[in-house]
Amino acid sequence: MLVLRLLNVVAPAYFLCISLVTFVLQIFLFIPSMFRDPSTTPLFSPALLHGALFLFLSANALGNYVLVIQSSPEDLGKDLNLGKGGEVADWLDGSRSPGSALPSTHFCRLCARVTQRHDHHCFFTGNCIGSRNMRNFIMFCLYTSLACLDSLVAGMAYISATLSMSFVDPLAFLTLLPHSISQFFSGALLSSEMFVILMLYLWLGIGLACAGFCCHQMLLILRGQTRYQLRRSKCLLQGETRN
């Protein structure tokens, strides 16, 4: 439990740090490098269009992130006077009083609350995801994945122009990291360029994770289920199989 509570603090700090680093790289490195292209007009330059797109995606991602925290699920345990801790959990799953369990409810030990339509506890927001903030959570995942994709494309364009390399070959991106590490330790690559290359793979991982999580949540919504209900049904099915 102590590890989970620590993760509940570290994960939001990690997300905010990554967001700040991404914003700094975009505003002070990627976008200014696009203005150096003499073949573009100042009014419709790729730098302005890319900057507007990045600010739009970032504003929506951070805005929905705040709304997920503000629209936290309502604590049903306050009005029911169910007790605390394990007593609430026992009451909800019907083990303490058969037939007393509330449908589609779950007691989160980290948040110490009983939530309606509980889906899961998100460590990156430090909050439970339920019926009140599910929409904002899906939009947060969607815009975060798009912002990571946008940063990945801008970062690859910057590395391509700085190191005079091409990403036409799909293997060029896969072999970029090992080649960059060897060049960095040999002194042929600057630390700033190596940092951008590491961020490329970080954006790729975060973008794919958020996109996959968003698609998974949409599939569960179409099926009328939550992740908690899906896990519980699997546990019940495994218990019946063992019996």
CSV table of N, CA and C in Angstrom, one decimal, residues 25-155:
chain,number,residue,atom,x,y,z
A,25,LEU,N,10.8,22.2,-25.3
A,25,LEU,CA,11.5,21.8,-26.6
A,25,LEU,C,10.7,22.3,-27.8
A,26,GLN,N,9.4,22.3,-27.7
A,26,GLN,CA,8.6,22.7,-28.9
A,26,GLN,C,8.8,24.2,-29.1
A,27,ILE,N,8.7,25.0,-28.0
A,27,ILE,CA,8.6,26.5,-28.2
A,27,ILE,C,10.0,27.0,-28.4
A,28,PHE,N,11.0,26.5,-27.8
A,28,PHE,CA,12.4,27.1,-27.9
A,28,PHE,C,13.3,26.4,-28.8
A,29,LEU,N,12.9,25.2,-29.3
A,29,LEU,CA,13.9,24.5,-30.2
A,29,LEU,C,13.2,24.1,-31.5
A,30,PHE,N,12.1,23.3,-31.5
A,30,PHE,CA,11.6,22.8,-32.7
A,30,PHE,C,10.9,23.9,-33.6
A,31,ILE,N,10.1,24.7,-33.0
A,31,ILE,CA,9.4,25.7,-33.8
A,31,ILE,C,10.4,26.8,-34.3
A,32,PRO,N,11.3,27.3,-33.5
A,32,PRO,CA,12.3,28.3,-34.1
A,32,PRO,C,13.1,27.7,-35.2
A,33,SER,N,13.4,26.4,-35.2
A,33,SER,CA,14.2,25.8,-36.3
A,33,SER,C,13.3,25.8,-37.6
A,34,MET,N,12.0,25.7,-37.5
A,34,MET,CA,11.2,25.7,-38.7
A,34,MET,C,11.1,27.1,-39.4
A,35,PHE,N,11.4,28.2,-38.6
A,35,PHE,CA,11.4,29.5,-39.2
A,35,PHE,C,12.6,29.7,-40.1
A,36,ARG,N,13.6,28.8,-40.0
A,36,ARG,CA,14.8,29.0,-40.8
A,36,ARG,C,14.7,28.6,-42.2
A,37,ASP,N,13.6,28.0,-42.6
A,37,ASP,CA,13.3,27.6,-43.9
A,37,ASP,C,13.0,28.8,-44.8
A,38,PRO,N,13.9,29.2,-45.8
A,38,PRO,CA,13.7,30.4,-46.6
A,38,PRO,C,12.6,30.2,-47.6
A,39,SER,N,12.2,29.0,-47.9
A,39,SER,CA,11.2,28.7,-49.0
A,39,SER,C,9.8,28.9,-48.6
A,40,THR,N,9.5,29.2,-47.3
A,40,THR,CA,8.1,29.3,-46.9
A,40,THR,C,7.8,30.8,-46.7
A,41,THR,N,6.5,31.1,-46.8
A,41,THR,CA,6.1,32.5,-46.5
A,41,THR,C,5.9,32.7,-45.0
A,42,PRO,N,6.1,33.9,-44.5
A,42,PRO,CA,6.0,34.1,-43.1
A,42,PRO,C,4.6,33.8,-42.5
A,43,LEU,N,3.5,34.1,-43.3
A,43,LEU,CA,2.2,34.0,-42.8
A,43,LEU,C,1.7,32.6,-42.7
A,44,PHE,N,2.0,31.8,-43.7
A,44,PHE,CA,1.6,30.4,-43.7
A,44,PHE,C,2.8,29.4,-43.5
A,45,SER,N,3.7,29.8,-42.7
A,45,SER,CA,4.9,29.0,-42.5
A,45,SER,C,4.5,27.7,-41.7
A,46,PRO,N,5.3,26.7,-41.9
A,46,PRO,CA,5.0,25.4,-41.1
A,46,PRO,C,5.2,25.7,-39.6
A,47,ALA,N,6.1,26.6,-39.3
A,47,ALA,CA,6.3,26.9,-37.9
A,47,ALA,C,5.0,27.4,-37.2
A,48,LEU,N,4.3,28.4,-37.8
A,48,LEU,CA,3.1,28.9,-37.2
A,48,LEU,C,2.0,27.9,-37.2
A,49,LEU,N,1.9,27.1,-38.2
A,49,LEU,CA,0.8,26.1,-38.3
A,49,LEU,C,1.1,25.0,-37.2
A,50,HIS,N,2.3,24.6,-37.2
A,50,HIS,CA,2.7,23.6,-36.2
A,50,HIS,C,2.6,24.1,-34.8
A,51,GLY,N,3.0,25.3,-34.5
A,51,GLY,CA,2.8,25.9,-33.2
A,51,GLY,C,1.4,26.0,-32.8
A,52,ALA,N,0.5,26.4,-33.7
A,52,ALA,CA,-0.9,26.5,-33.3
A,52,ALA,C,-1.5,25.1,-33.1
A,53,LEU,N,-1.1,24.1,-33.8
A,53,LEU,CA,-1.6,22.7,-33.6
A,53,LEU,C,-1.1,22.2,-32.3
A,54,PHE,N,0.2,22.4,-32.0
A,54,PHE,CA,0.7,21.9,-30.7
A,54,PHE,C,0.0,22.6,-29.5
A,55,LEU,N,-0.2,23.9,-29.6
A,55,LEU,CA,-0.8,24.6,-28.5
A,55,LEU,C,-2.3,24.1,-28.3
A,56,PHE,N,-3.0,23.8,-29.4
A,56,PHE,CA,-4.3,23.3,-29.3
A,56,PHE,C,-4.4,22.0,-28.7
A,57,LEU,N,-3.5,21.1,-29.1
A,57,LEU,CA,-3.5,19.7,-28.5
A,57,LEU,C,-3.0,19.8,-27.0
A,58,SER,N,-2.1,20.6,-26.7
A,58,SER,CA,-1.6,20.7,-25.3
A,58,SER,C,-2.6,21.3,-24.4
A,59,ALA,N,-3.3,22.3,-24.9
A,59,ALA,CA,-4.4,22.9,-24.1
A,59,ALA,C,-5.5,22.0,-23.8
A,60,ASN,N,-5.9,21.2,-24.8
A,60,ASN,CA,-7.0,20.2,-24.6
A,60,ASN,C,-6.5,19.0,-23.6
A,61,ALA,N,-5.3,18.6,-23.8
A,61,ALA,CA,-4.8,17.5,-23.0
A,61,ALA,C,-4.7,18.0,-21.5
A,62,LEU,N,-4.1,19.1,-21.2
A,62,LEU,CA,-4.0,19.6,-19.9
A,62,LEU,C,-5.3,20.0,-19.3
A,63,GLY,N,-6.2,20.6,-20.2
A,63,GLY,CA,-7.5,21.0,-19.7
A,63,GLY,C,-8.3,19.8,-19.2
A,64,ASN,N,-8.3,18.7,-20.0
A,64,ASN,CA,-9.0,17.5,-19.6
A,64,ASN,C,-8.4,16.8,-18.4
A,65,TYR,N,-7.1,17.0,-18.3
A,65,TYR,CA,-6.3,16.4,-17.2
A,65,TYR,C,-6.9,17.1,-15.9
A,66,VAL,N,-7.0,18.4,-15.9
A,66,VAL,CA,-7.5,19.1,-14.7
A,66,VAL,C,-9.0,18.8,-14.5
A,67,LEU,N,-9.8,18.6,-15.5
A,67,LEU,CA,-11.2,18.2,-15.4
A,67,LEU,C,-11.4,16.8,-14.8
A,68,VAL,N,-10.4,15.9,-15.1
A,68,VAL,CA,-10.5,14.6,-14.5
A,68,VAL,C,-10.3,14.7,-13.0
A,69,ILE,N,-9.4,15.5,-12.6
A,69,ILE,CA,-9.2,15.7,-11.1
A,69,ILE,C,-10.3,16.4,-10.5
A,70,GLN,N,-10.8,17.5,-11.1
A,70,GLN,CA,-11.9,18.2,-10.5
A,70,GLN,C,-13.2,17.4,-10.4
A,71,SER,N,-13.5,16.7,-11.5
A,71,SER,CA,-14.8,15.9,-11.6
A,71,SER,C,-14.5,14.5,-11.0
A,72,SER,N,-14.0,14.5,-9.8
A,72,SER,CA,-13.8,13.2,-9.1
A,72,SER,C,-15.1,12.5,-8.8
A,73,PRO,N,-15.1,11.2,-8.8
A,73,PRO,CA,-16.4,10.5,-8.5
A,73,PRO,C,-16.9,10.8,-7.1
A,74,GLU,N,-18.2,10.8,-7.0
A,74,GLU,CA,-18.8,11.1,-5.7
A,74,GLU,C,-18.6,9.9,-4.7
A,75,ASP,N,-18.4,10.3,-3.5
A,75,ASP,CA,-18.2,9.2,-2.5
A,75,ASP,C,-19.6,8.8,-1.9
A,76,LEU,N,-20.0,7.6,-2.3
A,76,LEU,CA,-21.3,7.1,-1.9
A,76,LEU,C,-21.3,6.6,-0.5
A,77,GLY,N,-20.1,6.4,0.1
A,77,GLY,CA,-20.1,5.8,1.4
A,77,GLY,C,-20.4,6.8,2.5
A,78,LYS,N,-20.4,8.1,2.2
A,78,LYS,CA,-20.7,9.2,3.2
A,78,LYS,C,-22.2,9.1,3.6
A,79,ASP,N,-23.1,8.8,2.6
A,79,ASP,CA,-24.5,8.8,2.9
A,79,ASP,C,-25.0,7.5,3.4
A,80,LEU,N,-24.2,6.4,3.1
A,80,LEU,CA,-24.6,5.1,3.5
A,80,LEU,C,-24.2,4.6,4.8
A,81,ASN,N,-23.2,5.3,5.4
A,81,ASN,CA,-22.6,5.0,6.7
A,81,ASN,C,-22.2,3.5,6.8
A,82,LEU,N,-21.3,3.1,5.9
A,82,LEU,CA,-21.0,1.7,5.8
A,82,LEU,C,-19.8,1.3,6.7
A,83,GLY,N,-19.1,2.3,7.2
A,83,GLY,CA,-17.9,1.9,8.0
A,83,GLY,C,-16.7,2.4,7.3
A,84,LYS,N,-15.6,1.8,7.6
A,84,LYS,CA,-14.3,2.2,7.0
A,84,LYS,C,-13.5,1.0,6.5
A,85,GLY,N,-12.6,1.2,5.6
A,85,GLY,CA,-11.7,0.2,5.2
A,85,GLY,C,-12.3,-1.0,4.7
A,86,GLY,N,-11.9,-2.1,5.4
A,86,GLY,CA,-12.3,-3.5,5.0
A,86,GLY,C,-13.8,-3.7,5.2
A,87,GLU,N,-14.4,-3.0,6.1
A,87,GLU,CA,-15.8,-3.2,6.3
A,87,GLU,C,-16.6,-2.7,5.1
A,88,VAL,N,-16.2,-1.6,4.5
A,88,VAL,CA,-16.8,-1.1,3.3
A,88,VAL,C,-16.6,-2.1,2.1
A,89,ALA,N,-15.4,-2.6,2.0
A,89,ALA,CA,-15.1,-3.5,0.9
A,89,ALA,C,-16.0,-4.8,1.1
A,90,ASP,N,-16.1,-5.3,2.3
A,90,ASP,CA,-16.9,-6.5,2.5
A,90,ASP,C,-18.3,-6.3,2.3
A,91,TRP,N,-18.8,-5.1,2.6
A,91,TRP,CA,-20.2,-4.8,2.4
A,91,TRP,C,-20.6,-4.7,0.9
A,92,LEU,N,-19.6,-4.1,0.2
A,92,LEU,CA,-19.9,-3.9,-1.2
A,92,LEU,C,-19.9,-5.2,-2.0
A,93,ASP,N,-19.0,-6.1,-1.7
A,93,ASP,CA,-19.0,-7.4,-2.5
A,93,ASP,C,-19.9,-8.4,-2.0
A,94,GLY,N,-20.7,-8.1,-0.9
A,94,GLY,CA,-21.7,-9.0,-0.4
A,94,GLY,C,-21.2,-10.1,0.6
A,95,SER,N,-19.9,-10.0,0.9
A,95,SER,CA,-19.4,-11.1,1.8
A,95,SER,C,-19.8,-10.9,3.2
A,96,ARG,N,-20.0,-9.7,3.7
A,96,ARG,CA,-20.5,-9.5,5.0
A,96,ARG,C,-22.0,-9.7,5.2
A,97,SER,N,-22.7,-9.2,4.2
A,97,SER,CA,-24.2,-9.3,4.3
A,97,SER,C,-24.7,-9.8,2.9
A,98,PRO,N,-25.0,-11.0,2.7
A,98,PRO,CA,-25.4,-11.5,1.4
A,98,PRO,C,-26.6,-10.7,0.8
A,99,GLY,N,-26.4,-10.4,-0.4
A,99,GLY,CA,-27.5,-9.6,-1.1
A,99,GLY,C,-27.5,-8.1,-0.8
A,100,SER,N,-26.4,-7.7,-0.1
A,100,SER,CA,-26.4,-6.2,0.2
A,100,SER,C,-25.5,-5.4,-0.7
A,101,ALA,N,-24.8,-6.1,-1.6
A,101,ALA,CA,-23.8,-5.4,-2.4
A,101,ALA,C,-24.5,-4.4,-3.3
A,102,LEU,N,-23.9,-3.3,-3.5
A,102,LEU,CA,-24.4,-2.3,-4.4
A,102,LEU,C,-23.9,-2.6,-5.8
A,103,PRO,N,-24.8,-2.5,-6.8
A,103,PRO,CA,-24.3,-2.8,-8.2
A,103,PRO,C,-23.5,-1.7,-8.7
A,104,SER,N,-22.4,-2.1,-9.5
A,104,SER,CA,-21.5,-1.2,-10.2
A,104,SER,C,-20.8,-0.2,-9.2
A,105,THR,N,-20.5,-0.6,-8.0
A,105,THR,CA,-19.8,0.2,-7.1
A,105,THR,C,-18.5,-0.5,-6.6
A,106,HIS,N,-17.6,0.3,-6.2
A,106,HIS,CA,-16.3,-0.3,-5.7
A,106,HIS,C,-15.7,0.7,-4.7
A,107,PHE,N,-15.0,0.1,-3.7
A,107,PHE,CA,-14.3,0.9,-2.7
A,107,PHE,C,-12.8,0.9,-3.1
A,108,CYS,N,-12.3,2.1,-3.3
A,108,CYS,CA,-10.9,2.4,-3.6
A,108,CYS,C,-10.2,2.6,-2.3
A,109,ARG,N,-9.2,1.8,-2.0
A,109,ARG,CA,-8.5,2.0,-0.8
A,109,ARG,C,-7.5,3.2,-0.8
A,110,LEU,N,-7.1,3.5,-2.0
A,110,LEU,CA,-6.2,4.7,-2.1
A,110,LEU,C,-6.9,6.0,-1.9
A,111,CYS,N,-8.1,6.1,-2.5
A,111,CYS,CA,-8.9,7.3,-2.4
A,111,CYS,C,-9.8,7.3,-1.2
A,112,ALA,N,-10.0,6.1,-0.6
A,112,ALA,CA,-10.9,5.9,0.6
A,112,ALA,C,-12.3,6.4,0.3
A,113,ARG,N,-12.8,5.9,-0.9
A,113,ARG,CA,-14.2,6.4,-1.2
A,113,ARG,C,-14.9,5.3,-2.0
A,114,VAL,N,-16.2,5.3,-2.0
A,114,VAL,CA,-17.0,4.4,-2.7
A,114,VAL,C,-17.5,5.1,-4.0
A,115,THR,N,-17.2,4.6,-5.2
A,115,THR,CA,-17.5,5.3,-6.4
A,115,THR,C,-18.5,4.5,-7.2
A,116,GLN,N,-19.4,5.2,-7.9
A,116,GLN,CA,-20.4,4.6,-8.8
A,116,GLN,C,-19.7,4.4,-10.2
A,117,ARG,N,-20.0,3.3,-10.8
A,117,ARG,CA,-19.4,2.9,-12.1
A,117,ARG,C,-17.9,3.1,-12.1
A,118,HIS,N,-17.3,2.5,-11.1
A,118,HIS,CA,-15.9,2.6,-10.9
A,118,HIS,C,-15.2,1.8,-12.1
A,119,ASP,N,-14.2,2.5,-12.7
A,119,ASP,CA,-13.5,1.8,-13.8
A,119,ASP,C,-12.1,1.4,-13.3
A,120,HIS,N,-11.3,2.3,-12.8
A,120,HIS,CA,-10.0,2.0,-12.3
A,120,HIS,C,-9.4,3.2,-11.6
A,121,HIS,N,-8.3,3.1,-10.9
A,121,HIS,CA,-7.7,4.2,-10.2
A,121,HIS,C,-6.5,4.6,-11.1
A,122,CYS,N,-6.5,5.9,-11.6
A,122,CYS,CA,-5.4,6.4,-12.4
A,122,CYS,C,-4.4,7.0,-11.6
A,123,PHE,N,-3.2,6.5,-11.6
A,123,PHE,CA,-2.1,7.0,-10.8
A,123,PHE,C,-1.6,8.3,-11.4
A,124,PHE,N,-1.7,8.5,-12.7
A,124,PHE,CA,-1.2,9.8,-13.3
A,124,PHE,C,-2.0,11.0,-12.9
A,125,THR,N,-3.3,10.8,-12.6
A,125,THR,CA,-4.1,11.9,-12.1
A,125,THR,C,-4.3,11.8,-10.6
A,126,GLY,N,-3.9,10.7,-10.0
A,126,GLY,CA,-4.1,10.5,-8.5
A,126,GLY,C,-5.5,10.5,-8.1
A,127,ASN,N,-6.4,9.9,-9.0
A,127,ASN,CA,-7.8,10.0,-8.8
A,127,ASN,C,-8.5,8.8,-9.4
A,128,CYS,N,-9.7,8.4,-8.9
A,128,CYS,CA,-10.4,7.3,-9.4
A,128,CYS,C,-11.2,7.8,-10.7
A,129,ILE,N,-11.3,6.9,-11.6
A,129,ILE,CA,-12.1,7.1,-12.8
A,129,ILE,C,-13.4,6.4,-12.8
A,130,GLY,N,-14.5,7.2,-12.9
A,130,GLY,CA,-15.8,6.7,-12.7
A,130,GLY,C,-16.8,7.3,-13.7
A,131,SER,N,-18.0,7.4,-13.4
A,131,SER,CA,-19.0,7.9,-14.3
A,131,SER,C,-18.9,9.4,-14.6
A,132,ARG,N,-18.4,10.1,-13.6
A,132,ARG,CA,-18.4,11.6,-13.7
A,132,ARG,C,-17.2,12.1,-14.5
A,133,ASN,N,-16.1,11.4,-14.5
A,133,ASN,CA,-15.0,11.9,-15.2
A,133,ASN,C,-14.4,11.0,-16.3
A,134,MET,N,-15.2,10.0,-16.7
A,134,MET,CA,-14.8,9.0,-17.7
A,134,MET,C,-14.6,9.7,-19.1
A,135,ARG,N,-15.5,10.6,-19.4
A,135,ARG,CA,-15.4,11.3,-20.7
A,135,ARG,C,-14.2,12.2,-20.8
A,136,ASN,N,-13.9,12.9,-19.7
A,136,ASN,CA,-12.7,13.7,-19.7
A,136,ASN,C,-11.4,12.9,-19.7
A,137,PHE,N,-11.5,11.7,-19.1
A,137,PHE,CA,-10.3,10.8,-19.1
A,137,PHE,C,-10.0,10.3,-20.5
A,138,ILE,N,-11.0,9.9,-21.2
A,138,ILE,CA,-10.8,9.5,-22.6
A,138,ILE,C,-10.3,10.6,-23.5
A,139,MET,N,-10.8,11.8,-23.3
A,139,MET,CA,-10.3,12.9,-24.1
A,139,MET,C,-8.9,13.3,-23.7
A,140,PHE,N,-8.6,13.1,-22.4
A,140,PHE,CA,-7.2,13.3,-22.0
A,140,PHE,C,-6.2,12.3,-22.7
A,141,CYS,N,-6.6,11.1,-22.7
A,141,CYS,CA,-5.8,10.1,-23.4
A,141,CYS,C,-5.6,10.4,-24.9
A,142,LEU,N,-6.7,10.8,-25.5
A,142,LEU,CA,-6.7,11.0,-26.9
A,142,LEU,C,-5.8,12.2,-27.3
A,143,TYR,N,-6.0,13.3,-26.6
A,143,TYR,CA,-5.2,14.5,-26.9
A,143,TYR,C,-3.7,14.3,-26.5
A,144,THR,N,-3.5,13.5,-25.4
A,144,THR,CA,-2.1,13.3,-25.1
A,144,THR,C,-1.4,12.4,-26.1
A,145,SER,N,-2.1,11.4,-26.7
A,145,SER,CA,-1.5,10.6,-27.7
A,145,SER,C,-1.2,11.5,-29.0
A,146,LEU,N,-2.1,12.4,-29.3
A,146,LEU,CA,-1.9,13.2,-30.5
A,146,LEU,C,-0.8,14.2,-30.3
A,147,ALA,N,-0.7,14.8,-29.0
A,147,ALA,CA,0.4,15.7,-28.7
A,147,ALA,C,1.7,15.0,-28.8
A,148,CYS,N,1.8,13.8,-28.3
A,148,CYS,CA,3.0,13.0,-28.4
A,148,CYS,C,3.4,12.7,-29.9
A,149,LEU,N,2.4,12.4,-30.7
A,149,LEU,CA,2.7,12.2,-32.1
A,149,LEU,C,3.2,13.4,-32.8
A,150,ASP,N,2.6,14.6,-32.4
A,150,ASP,CA,3.0,15.8,-33.0
A,150,ASP,C,4.4,16.2,-32.6
A,151,SER,N,4.8,15.9,-31.3
A,151,SER,CA,6.1,16.2,-30.8
A,151,SER,C,7.1,15.2,-31.5
A,152,LEU,N,6.7,14.0,-31.7
A,152,LEU,CA,7.6,13.0,-32.3
A,152,LEU,C,7.9,13.4,-33.8
A,153,VAL,N,6.9,13.9,-34.5
A,153,VAL,CA,7.2,14.3,-35.9
A,153,VAL,C,8.1,15.5,-35.9
A,154,ALA,N,7.8,16.5,-35.0
A,154,ALA,CA,8.6,17.7,-35.0
A,154,ALA,C,10.0,17.4,-34.5
A,155,GLY,N,10.2,16.5,-33.6
A,155,GLY,CA,11.5,16.1,-33.1
A,155,GLY,C,12.3,15.4,-34.2
